[in-house]
Coordinates of C-alpha atoms and ligand atoms in Angstrom, one line a residue:
Chain A
X1 CA 0.4 0.1 -0.3
X2 CA 1.5 3.4 -0.3
X3 CA 0.5 5.0 2.1
X4 CA 2.7 7.8 3.8
X5 CA 3.6 7.6 7.2
X6 CA 2.5 9.1 9.9
X7 CA 3.2 10.2 13.3
X8 CA 1.4 12.1 16.5
X9 CA 3.2 14.4 17.7
X10 CA 0.9 17.3 20.8
X11 CA -1.7 15.6 23.3
X12 CA -3.6 17.4 25.4
X13 CA -6.5 16.4 27.6
X14 CA -8.3 18.3 30.9
X15 CA -8.7 16.7 34.0
X16 CA -11.3 13.6 33.5
X17 CA -14.4 14.7 36.2
X18 CA -17.6 13.2 37.7
X19 CA -19.1 16.4 36.8
X20 CA -17.9 19.4 34.4
X21 CA -18.7 22.8 34.8
X22 CA -17.6 23.5 31.1
X23 CA -20.1 22.2 28.6
X24 CA -18.8 19.7 26.2
X25 CA -18.2 21.9 23.5
X26 CA -15.9 24.1 26.2
X27 CA -14.1 20.9 27.1
X28 CA -13.4 20.2 23.6
X29 CA -11.8 23.5 23.2
X30 CA -9.4 23.4 26.7
X31 CA -8.4 19.5 25.2
X32 CA -7.8 21.1 21.8
X33 CA -5.8 24.3 22.7
X34 CA -4.0 21.7 24.5
X35 CA -2.5 20.2 22.4
X36 CA -1.7 22.1 19.4
X37 CA 0.1 24.6 21.8
X38 CA 2.6 21.2 23.3
X39 CA 3.9 21.3 19.9
X40 CA 3.8 24.7 19.0
X41 CA 1.3 25.0 16.3
X42 CA -2.1 26.7 16.0
X43 CA -5.2 25.8 13.7
X44 CA -3.5 27.3 11.7
X45 CA -1.5 24.5 10.5
X46 CA -4.6 22.4 10.6
X47 CA -5.8 20.7 7.6
X48 CA -8.2 18.6 8.9
X49 CA -10.3 18.2 12.5
X50 CA -11.5 14.3 13.8
X51 CA -14.3 13.8 16.1
X52 CA -14.7 11.1 17.8
X53 CA -17.8 11.5 20.5
X54 CA -20.7 8.8 21.9
X55 CA -24.3 8.5 21.6
X56 CA -26.1 11.8 20.9
X57 CA -28.4 11.0 23.9
X58 CA -25.7 11.8 26.7
X59 CA -26.2 14.7 26.2
X60 CA -28.9 15.4 24.3
X61 CA -28.0 16.7 21.6
X62 CA -29.2 15.6 18.1
X63 CA -25.9 16.0 16.1
X64 CA -23.7 16.1 18.7
X65 CA -21.1 16.3 16.1
X66 CA -21.4 19.6 14.5
X67 CA -22.5 21.1 17.9
X68 CA -18.5 20.3 19.3
X69 CA -17.1 21.3 15.6
X70 CA -16.3 25.0 17.2
X71 CA -14.8 24.0 20.4
X72 CA -12.5 21.3 18.3
X73 CA -11.6 24.1 15.8
X74 CA -13.3 22.3 12.8
X75 CA -15.0 25.5 11.4
X76 CA -14.4 26.0 7.9
X77 CA -12.6 23.2 7.8
X78 CA -13.4 19.7 6.3
X79 CA -14.8 18.1 9.4
X80 CA -16.1 14.0 10.5
X81 CA -17.3 12.7 13.6
X82 CA -16.9 8.6 14.2
X83 CA -18.5 6.6 16.5
X84 CA -18.3 2.8 17.6
X85 CA -18.9 3.1 20.5
X86 CA -16.9 1.9 23.7
X87 CA -14.5 1.7 20.7
X88 CA -14.9 5.4 19.2
X89 CA -11.6 7.0 21.0
X90 CA -9.0 4.7 19.4
X91 CA -10.7 4.6 16.3
X92 CA -10.7 8.6 16.1
X93 CA -7.3 8.0 16.0
X94 CA -7.5 5.7 13.0
X95 CA -9.6 8.1 11.3
X96 CA -7.2 11.2 12.4
X97 CA -4.4 8.6 10.6
X98 CA -5.6 7.5 7.5
X99 CA -6.6 11.5 7.1
X100 CA -3.4 11.9 6.7
X101 CA -1.6 8.5 5.4
X102 CA -3.8 9.3 2.4
X103 CA -1.8 12.7 0.8
X104 CA -5.3 14.1 1.6
X105 CA -4.4 15.7 4.4
X106 CA -0.7 17.4 5.9
X107 CA -2.0 17.9 9.4
X108 CA -5.2 16.5 11.4
X109 CA -6.5 17.3 15.1
X110 CA -8.3 14.5 16.4
X111 CA -10.8 15.2 19.3
X112 CA -12.7 13.2 21.7
X113 CA -15.6 14.3 24.1
X114 CA -18.1 13.9 26.1
X115 CA -20.3 14.5 29.3
X116 CA -22.0 12.2 30.4
X117 CA -23.6 13.8 33.3
X118 CA -25.8 15.7 32.0
X119 CA -28.4 12.3 31.7
X120 CA -29.9 12.2 34.5
X121 CA -31.0 10.5 36.5
X122 CA -28.2 8.1 35.4
X123 CA -26.4 7.6 31.6
X124 CA -27.6 4.3 31.7
X125 CA -31.1 5.2 30.9
X126 CA -29.8 6.2 27.4
X127 CA -27.3 2.4 27.4
X128 CA -31.0 0.6 27.6
X129 CA -31.5 1.9 23.9
X130 CA -28.2 -0.8 22.6
X131 CA -30.2 -3.7 23.0
X132 CA -32.4 -5.3 20.9
X133 CA -35.9 -3.4 21.0
X134 CA -37.8 -6.6 20.3
X135 CA -36.5 -9.7 21.4
X136 CA -34.1 -8.4 24.3
X137 CA -35.5 -4.6 25.9
X138 CA -39.0 -6.1 26.7
X139 CA -37.0 -8.2 29.3
X140 CA -36.2 -4.5 31.1
X141 CA -32.4 -5.2 31.1
X142 CA -29.9 -2.9 32.1
X143 CA -26.5 -2.0 30.5
X144 CA -23.9 -4.3 33.3
X145 CA -26.3 -7.0 32.3
X146 CA -24.7 -8.0 29.3
X147 CA -20.8 -7.6 31.5
X148 CA -22.1 -9.4 34.3
X149 CA -23.3 -11.8 32.2
X150 CA -19.5 -11.8 29.9
X151 CA -17.5 -11.6 32.4
X152 CA -19.0 -15.0 34.8
X153 CA -18.5 -16.9 30.6
X154 CA -14.9 -15.8 31.1
X155 CA -14.4 -16.3 34.7
X156 CA -16.0 -19.8 34.3
X157 CA -15.0 -21.1 31.5
X158 CA -11.0 -20.3 32.3
X159 CA -11.6 -21.6 36.3
X160 CA -10.7 -17.5 37.1
X161 CA -11.5 -15.7 41.2
X162 CA -13.0 -12.8 41.6
X163 CA -9.6 -12.3 43.8
X164 CA -7.9 -12.8 40.4
X165 CA -9.3 -10.0 38.3
X166 CA -10.5 -7.4 41.5
X167 CA -5.9 -7.4 41.7
X168 CA -6.2 -5.0 38.2
X169 CA -8.4 -2.5 39.3
X170 CA -6.4 -2.4 42.6
X171 CA -3.4 -1.8 40.0
X172 CA -4.7 0.7 37.8
X173 CA -6.2 2.5 40.6
X174 CA -2.9 3.3 42.2
X175 CA -1.4 3.6 38.9
X176 CA -3.3 6.6 38.6
X177 CA -3.0 8.5 42.0
X178 CA 0.2 9.6 39.3
X179 CA -1.9 10.7 36.5
X180 CA -3.0 14.9 37.4
X181 CA -6.0 14.5 35.4
X182 CA -7.1 11.1 37.5
X183 CA -11.3 10.5 38.5
X184 CA -10.9 7.7 40.6
X185 CA -7.5 7.0 41.6
X186 CA -6.9 5.8 44.8
X187 CA -5.3 3.2 47.2
X188 CA -6.8 0.1 47.5
X189 CA -6.5 -3.5 48.1
X190 CA -7.9 -7.1 47.0
X191 CA -10.3 -7.7 49.9
X192 CA -12.2 -3.2 48.9
X193 CA -12.6 -4.5 46.0
X194 CA -14.0 -7.9 47.2
X195 CA -16.1 -6.3 49.4
X196 CA -18.3 -3.9 47.9
X197 CA -21.2 -3.2 47.2
X198 CA -22.2 -6.2 44.3
X199 CA -24.3 -4.1 41.3
X200 CA -24.7 -7.6 39.0
X201 CA -23.4 -10.9 40.5
X202 CA -19.8 -11.3 39.3
X203 CA -19.4 -6.8 39.3
X204 CA -19.1 -5.0 42.4
X205 CA -19.3 -1.0 42.9
X206 CA -14.7 -1.7 42.7
X207 CA -14.6 -3.6 39.6
X208 CA -16.0 -0.6 37.4
X209 CA -15.0 2.4 35.8
X210 CA -16.9 5.7 36.6
X211 CA -19.0 7.5 34.3
X212 CA -17.2 10.6 34.0
X213 CA -16.8 14.2 31.5
X214 CA -13.6 14.9 30.0
X215 CA -11.9 15.7 26.6
X216 CA -8.5 14.9 24.8
X217 CA -7.1 15.6 21.6
X218 CA -4.4 14.5 19.6
X219 CA -2.1 16.0 17.1
X220 CA -1.1 13.9 13.5
X221 CA 0.8 14.5 11.4
X222 CA 2.3 13.8 7.6
X223 CA 6.6 12.6 8.1
X224 CA 8.2 16.2 6.3
X225 CA 5.4 18.5 8.6
X226 CA 6.5 15.9 11.6
X227 CA 10.0 16.1 11.7
X228 CA 9.6 20.2 11.7
X229 CA 7.7 19.9 14.4
X230 CA 9.1 17.2 16.9
X231 CA 12.3 16.0 17.1
X232 CA 10.6 13.0 18.9
X233 CA 7.6 12.4 16.8
X234 CA 6.1 8.9 17.8
X235 CA 5.0 7.6 14.6
X236 CA 1.5 5.7 13.8
X237 CA 3.6 2.4 12.9
X238 CA -0.2 -0.3 12.4
X239 CA -3.8 0.9 13.2
X240 CA -6.7 -2.0 12.9
X241 CA -10.7 -2.3 13.7
X242 CA -12.5 -4.9 13.5
X243 CA -16.7 -5.6 14.1
X244 CA -18.3 -8.7 15.6
X245 CA -22.2 -9.3 15.1
X246 CA -24.9 -7.8 17.1
X247 CA -26.5 -11.6 17.7
X248 CA -24.4 -11.5 21.0
X249 CA -26.2 -14.2 22.7
X250 CA -25.3 -15.8 19.6
X251 CA -21.4 -16.0 20.5
X252 CA -19.1 -17.2 23.4
X253 CA -18.0 -14.4 25.4
X254 CA -15.6 -16.5 27.1
X255 CA -12.8 -14.2 23.9
X256 CA -13.0 -11.6 21.9
X257 CA -11.9 -12.5 18.5
X258 CA -12.8 -8.7 16.9
X259 CA -9.5 -7.4 19.5
X260 CA -7.5 -10.8 18.0
X261 CA -8.5 -9.9 14.4
X262 CA -7.8 -5.9 14.9
X263 CA -4.8 -6.7 16.5
X264 CA -4.2 -9.5 14.0
X265 CA -4.5 -6.6 11.5
X266 CA -1.7 -3.6 13.7
X267 CA 0.3 -6.3 13.9
X268 CA 1.2 -7.0 9.7
X269 CA 1.3 -3.7 9.7
X270 CA 3.6 -2.8 11.7
X271 CA 5.4 -5.2 10.8
X272 CA 5.3 -6.9 14.2
X273 CA 5.3 -11.5 14.9
X274 CA 6.2 -11.4 18.1
X275 CA 3.7 -8.9 20.5
X276 CA 4.8 -10.3 22.8
X277 CA 8.4 -9.2 23.1
X278 CA 7.8 -6.0 20.8
X279 CA 5.3 -4.5 22.1
X280 CA 7.2 -2.5 24.9
X281 CA 3.7 -0.6 26.8
X282 CA -0.1 -1.4 26.7
X283 CA -3.4 0.2 27.5
X284 CA -5.7 -1.8 26.8
X285 CA -9.7 -0.8 27.2
X286 CA -10.4 -1.3 31.2
X287 CA -14.0 0.0 31.6
X288 CA -14.4 -3.2 33.6
X289 CA -10.8 -5.0 35.4
X290 CA -11.7 -8.6 33.3
X291 CA -11.8 -6.0 30.3
X292 CA -8.0 -5.2 30.7
X293 CA -8.1 -9.2 30.7
X294 CA -9.8 -10.3 28.2
X295 CA -8.2 -8.1 25.4
X296 CA -4.6 -8.7 26.8
X297 CA -5.6 -12.3 25.7
X298 CA -7.4 -10.9 22.6
X299 CA -4.4 -8.5 21.3
X300 CA -2.8 -11.9 22.0
X301 CA -0.8 -10.5 24.3
X302 CA -1.3 -13.3 27.2
X303 CA -2.7 -16.9 26.3
X304 CA -6.0 -16.8 26.4
X305 CA -6.7 -17.3 30.5
X306 CA -3.4 -17.2 32.1
X307 CA -3.7 -12.7 31.8
X308 CA -4.8 -13.6 35.5
X309 CA -1.5 -15.2 36.0
X310 CA 0.7 -11.9 34.6
X311 CA -1.0 -9.3 37.0
X312 CA -0.9 -11.5 39.7
X313 CA 2.9 -11.8 39.0
X314 CA 3.0 -7.8 38.3
X315 CA 3.9 -8.5 34.7
X316 CA 1.6 -6.1 34.1
X317 CA 2.5 -2.9 36.9
X318 CA 4.2 -0.5 36.1
X319 CA 7.9 -1.2 36.7
X320 CA 6.6 -4.8 35.3
X321 CA 8.0 -6.7 32.0
X322 CA 4.8 -5.2 30.7
X323 CA 3.1 -2.4 32.3
X324 CA -0.5 -2.5 31.2
X325 CA -1.9 0.7 32.1
X326 CA 0.2 2.7 33.1
X327 CA -2.1 6.2 32.8
X328 CA -3.9 4.2 35.5
X329 CA -6.4 3.4 33.3
X330 CA -10.1 4.4 32.6
X331 CA -10.9 2.7 36.7
X332 CA -8.8 5.2 37.6
X333 CA -8.0 7.9 35.3
X334 CA -12.2 7.8 34.8
X335 CA -14.4 6.9 31.4
X336 CA -15.5 9.3 29.6
X337 CA -15.7 7.2 26.0
X338 CA -14.0 7.8 23.5
X339 CA -12.7 10.4 25.2
X340 CA -11.2 7.7 27.3
X341 CA -10.0 5.9 24.5
X342 CA -8.0 8.5 23.3
X343 CA -6.9 8.8 27.0
X344 CA -4.8 6.0 26.6
X345 CA -3.3 6.6 23.0
X346 CA -2.3 9.5 24.4
X347 CA -0.4 8.2 27.1
X348 CA 0.9 5.7 25.1
X349 CA 2.9 9.1 23.1
X350 CA 3.8 10.1 26.4
X351 CA 5.4 6.9 27.5
X352 CA 8.0 6.6 24.5
X353 CA 8.7 10.3 24.0
X354 CA 9.2 10.0 27.9
X355 CA 6.6 12.7 28.9
X356 CA 5.1 10.7 31.3
X357 CA 6.1 11.9 34.4
X358 CA 5.7 9.5 37.7
X359 CA 3.8 7.5 35.1
X360 CA 7.0 6.2 33.2
X361 CA 7.2 3.1 32.8
X362 CA 10.7 2.6 33.3
X363 CA 13.0 0.9 30.2
X364 CA 12.7 3.8 27.6
X365 CA 9.9 1.9 25.1
X366 CA 10.5 2.0 21.9
X367 CA 6.6 0.9 20.8
X368 CA 3.1 0.9 22.6
X369 CA -0.4 -0.1 21.7
X370 CA -3.6 1.7 22.6
X371 CA -7.1 -0.4 22.3
X372 CA -11.0 0.2 23.0
X373 CA -13.5 -2.0 22.9
X374 CA -17.3 -1.2 22.9
X375 CA -20.5 -1.3 20.8
X376 CA -23.1 -4.8 22.1
X377 CA -19.2 -6.2 22.5
X378 CA -18.0 -6.0 19.7
X379 CA -16.2 -4.4 18.6
X380 CA -12.5 -3.7 19.3
X381 CA -9.7 -0.7 17.6
X382 CA -5.8 -0.4 18.0
X383 CA -3.3 1.6 17.2
X384 CA 0.7 0.6 17.5
X385 CA 3.2 4.0 18.2
X386 CA 6.8 3.4 18.1
X387 CA 9.4 5.8 18.5
Chain B
X1 CA 4.7 17.8 27.6
X2 CA 2.1 14.9 30.1
X3 CA 4.8 16.0 32.1
X4 CA 5.3 19.1 31.9
X5 CA 2.1 21.1 32.6
X6 CA 0.4 21.3 35.9
X7 CA -2.7 22.8 36.0
X8 CA -5.0 21.1 32.8
X9 CA -7.7 22.4 32.9
X10 CA -11.4 21.5 33.5
X11 CA -13.3 22.6 36.6
X12 CA -14.6 19.2 38.6
X13 CA -17.9 20.8 40.6
X14 CA -19.5 19.2 43.8
X15 CA -22.7 17.9 44.8
X16 CA -22.4 20.9 47.7
X17 CA -22.3 23.2 44.4
X18 CA -25.6 22.4 43.9
X19 CA -27.3 22.4 47.0
X20 CA -25.7 25.7 47.9
X21 CA -27.1 26.9 44.1
X22 CA -23.8 27.6 42.3
X23 CA -24.7 26.5 38.9
X24 CA -27.1 27.0 37.0
X25 CA -28.7 23.9 34.7
X26 CA -32.1 23.3 32.6
X27 CA -34.1 21.1 32.8
X28 CA -35.6 19.3 29.8
X29 CA -37.5 15.9 29.7
X30 CA -37.5 14.7 25.9
X31 CA -40.9 12.8 25.0
X32 CA -39.8 10.4 22.5
X33 CA -42.6 7.8 21.4
X34 CA -41.8 5.0 18.8
X35 CA -43.7 1.9 17.0
X36 CA -41.2 -0.4 15.6
X37 CA -41.9 -3.4 12.9
X38 CA -40.6 -6.2 13.9
X39 CA -40.0 -7.0 10.6
X40 CA -39.9 -10.6 8.3
X41 CA -37.8 -13.3 10.9
X42 CA -39.1 -11.3 14.3
X43 CA -42.7 -10.9 13.7
X44 CA -42.6 -15.5 13.0
X45 CA -40.2 -16.2 16.0
X46 CA -43.6 -13.5 17.9
X47 CA -46.3 -15.6 16.6
X48 CA -44.9 -18.9 16.8
X49 CA -44.1 -17.4 20.9
X50 CA -47.7 -16.5 20.7
X51 CA -48.2 -20.0 20.2
X52 CA -46.2 -21.2 22.7
X53 CA -43.3 -22.4 20.5
X54 CA -39.3 -21.2 20.2
X55 CA -39.0 -20.9 16.7
X56 CA -35.3 -20.6 15.3
X57 CA -34.0 -20.7 11.5
X58 CA -30.5 -22.0 10.1
X59 CA -28.2 -21.6 7.3
X60 CA -27.9 -24.1 4.1
X61 CA -24.6 -22.7 3.6
X62 CA -23.1 -23.3 7.3
X63 CA -26.1 -26.0 9.3
X64 CA -26.0 -23.6 11.3
X65 CA -29.3 -23.6 13.5
X66 CA -30.2 -20.0 14.8
X67 CA -32.4 -18.0 17.1
X68 CA -33.7 -15.2 17.4
X69 CA -34.2 -16.2 13.6
X70 CA -32.9 -14.0 11.4
X71 CA -32.9 -13.2 7.2
X72 CA -29.0 -12.7 7.0
X73 CA -26.8 -15.8 7.9
X74 CA -24.2 -13.4 9.5
X75 CA -21.8 -15.7 8.7
X76 CA -22.2 -16.3 5.6
X77 CA -24.1 -13.6 4.5
X78 CA -26.4 -15.9 2.5
X79 CA -30.4 -15.9 2.8
X80 CA -32.5 -18.0 5.9
X81 CA -34.8 -19.7 4.8
X82 CA -35.0 -23.5 6.6
X83 CA -37.5 -22.6 10.0
X84 CA -36.8 -25.3 12.7
X85 CA -38.3 -26.5 15.9
X86 CA -37.1 -26.0 19.4
X87 CA -37.3 -26.8 22.3
X88 CA -37.7 -24.5 25.3
X89 CA -35.8 -25.9 27.3
X90 CA -32.2 -25.3 26.9
X91 CA -28.9 -24.4 28.4
X92 CA -27.4 -21.7 30.8
X93 CA -24.6 -20.1 28.8
X94 CA -23.9 -17.3 31.4
X95 CA -26.2 -15.7 34.3
X96 CA -26.0 -12.9 35.9
X97 CA -27.7 -11.7 39.3
X98 CA -28.3 -8.6 38.9
X99 CA -28.9 -5.9 42.3
X100 CA -30.0 -3.1 40.3
X101 CA -32.2 -0.9 37.4
X102 CA -31.9 -0.2 34.6
X103 CA -31.6 3.7 36.4
X104 CA -29.0 3.1 38.6
X105 CA -31.2 2.3 41.5
X106 CA -30.9 -0.8 44.0
X107 CA -33.4 -3.6 43.7
X108 CA -35.5 -4.9 45.9
X109 CA -34.9 -8.8 45.1
X110 CA -32.2 -9.2 42.2
X111 CA -33.1 -10.5 39.2
X112 CA -30.8 -13.6 37.7
X113 CA -30.6 -12.8 33.7
X114 CA -29.1 -15.7 31.8
X115 CA -28.4 -15.8 28.4
X116 CA -29.8 -20.0 27.3
X117 CA -29.3 -22.0 24.8
X118 CA -32.0 -23.2 22.9
X119 CA -32.2 -27.0 22.8
X120 CA -32.3 -27.7 18.3
X121 CA -30.8 -25.1 18.4
X122 CA -27.0 -25.3 17.3
X123 CA -23.6 -25.3 20.1
X124 CA -23.1 -21.0 21.1
X125 CA -26.9 -19.9 20.1
X126 CA -29.2 -18.5 23.1
X127 CA -31.5 -15.6 23.9
X128 CA -31.5 -14.0 26.6
X129 CA -34.3 -14.2 28.9
X130 CA -34.0 -14.4 33.2
X131 CA -34.5 -17.8 35.8
X132 CA -36.9 -17.4 39.2
X133 CA -37.7 -20.7 40.6
X134 CA -34.5 -21.6 41.7
X135 CA -31.6 -19.7 44.7
X136 CA -29.6 -17.8 42.9
X137 CA -26.4 -19.2 45.0
X138 CA -27.8 -22.7 43.1
X139 CA -27.6 -21.2 39.4
X140 CA -24.3 -22.2 37.5
X141 CA -23.0 -22.4 33.9
X142 CA -24.1 -25.1 32.2
X143 CA -28.3 -25.8 34.5
X144 CA -30.3 -27.0 32.2
X145 CA -33.6 -25.1 32.7
X146 CA -37.4 -25.0 30.9
X147 CA -39.3 -22.1 30.0
X148 CA -41.7 -21.3 31.8
X149 CA -44.5 -19.4 30.1
X150 CA -48.2 -17.9 30.6
X151 CA -51.1 -18.7 30.1
X152 CA -52.4 -19.6 26.2
X153 CA -54.8 -16.8 26.8
X154 CA -52.4 -14.1 28.5
X155 CA -49.7 -14.1 25.1
X156 CA -49.7 -11.1 23.3
X157 CA -46.9 -11.9 21.2
X158 CA -44.1 -11.1 22.6
X159 CA -40.9 -12.1 24.5
X160 CA -42.2 -12.0 27.6
X161 CA -44.7 -14.7 26.8
X162 CA -41.8 -16.5 28.4
X163 CA -42.1 -15.3 31.9
X164 CA -39.0 -16.9 33.0
X165 CA -37.1 -19.6 32.7
X166 CA -36.2 -22.5 35.7
X167 CA -34.2 -25.2 36.4
X168 CA -35.6 -28.9 35.3
Ligands
ZN401 ZN1 -24.7 -19.7 7.4

């Protein structure tokens, strides 16, 4: 494929908050401005804007992409909003990548925003429309069902106990103590997780990420521009995405095959044949603690059913052999859906440039991977960056 | 960048900010109504539920029988036309014991949603439904269950014509 090299050259984010005073548009502006400032660029340097944000129902705004466009700096520019559920944040980076890789644009500002707090009494009410209107919604489901059903299937097929999964929540919330934007950073124990309120067994309060307001933005540039802007570009080495069927009760939920397909696409593009050796830092999607394990397996970074052992042995700790969610992940930093996915790309960018401060993983990582997941447990999106 | 920045933007609000009237908000309650057509495949499914039967559909290419029925096999992208009556029994593929309602408020009694693989459909092909007449602690993956139907005169052609599944 005759595609151009593309780099991430700047990133910015707001705090992740339970409820922000700012509107979504204001949050988008704050993150976008910070991303441009970080690489000493102005909006005049930006050829196109890619925006990711989750369902309009959260905000009660029809055509939220258009509403957010002013904050995202899209005025009179080629602009498009993408949406693939929880996968949106990483997909938005993929969209920015192909805008530039194709040769159509030299630079692209990628902005992801979410304001979940507007939805009353709880954004779960907006999530109910994910279920099939005739065959499922009559049963009055709630969103946590699908995670609980998937988590139980995963645990039972592999014989994994809750305490083995709870270690992920402990690790990520502790990692988040070093993130200046974190909403739910905490020093907790496995016992705290196991004793927290049961929402939908096996899902308990501390297994789950919060709902959040927040925004993240990155700047992507073609090679000749990137080299002018910075001496530390983080190159996009591979991207991949894949979608499984919406007939989720017809698949075995114990393994996210679509994540594997997305990962294989990205590894192939990056020329990575041994991901466990070649990926030095990982930010998999962790809206629930078991999802980090599930996704490490789908990403082929752990054998099926073995990711919990890696966690127990400290392999995935920030100073372990394969640091996972050194940012603190969504469990610790927060989960403003689309923004959370792009936060993961930003974290890899900062880690590879050695700019992650107290969160920095040791050993000067050269290659990192960010992954997001969503819809009806059916979409996987992967971006691999390298320096 | 990240490490070099001291103050990240964003203004977190607390409950006190609202209680003390520091924050202005606008409320709106949408009134939305939809009438969903069941479609070709699900219309037959619902009609059979009203008859007290479960029906699935088979793909003549991959030989898979699935439920709920659909007009296209997502694997083969071929039309599905071979209707197959199924048993009203099955196996629990996975389940949860749920203590919260759709709006995240606490439920009085837990519900037990489950994916149930239906006998007569291909292995792994299941539907979402609820379990009852069982102690939540006794439910296991692999448990055999059977549909408990509403009386014929109360059935309306809905997935709720099955009240729930119970252990056999
Ligand atoms: Zn087929």
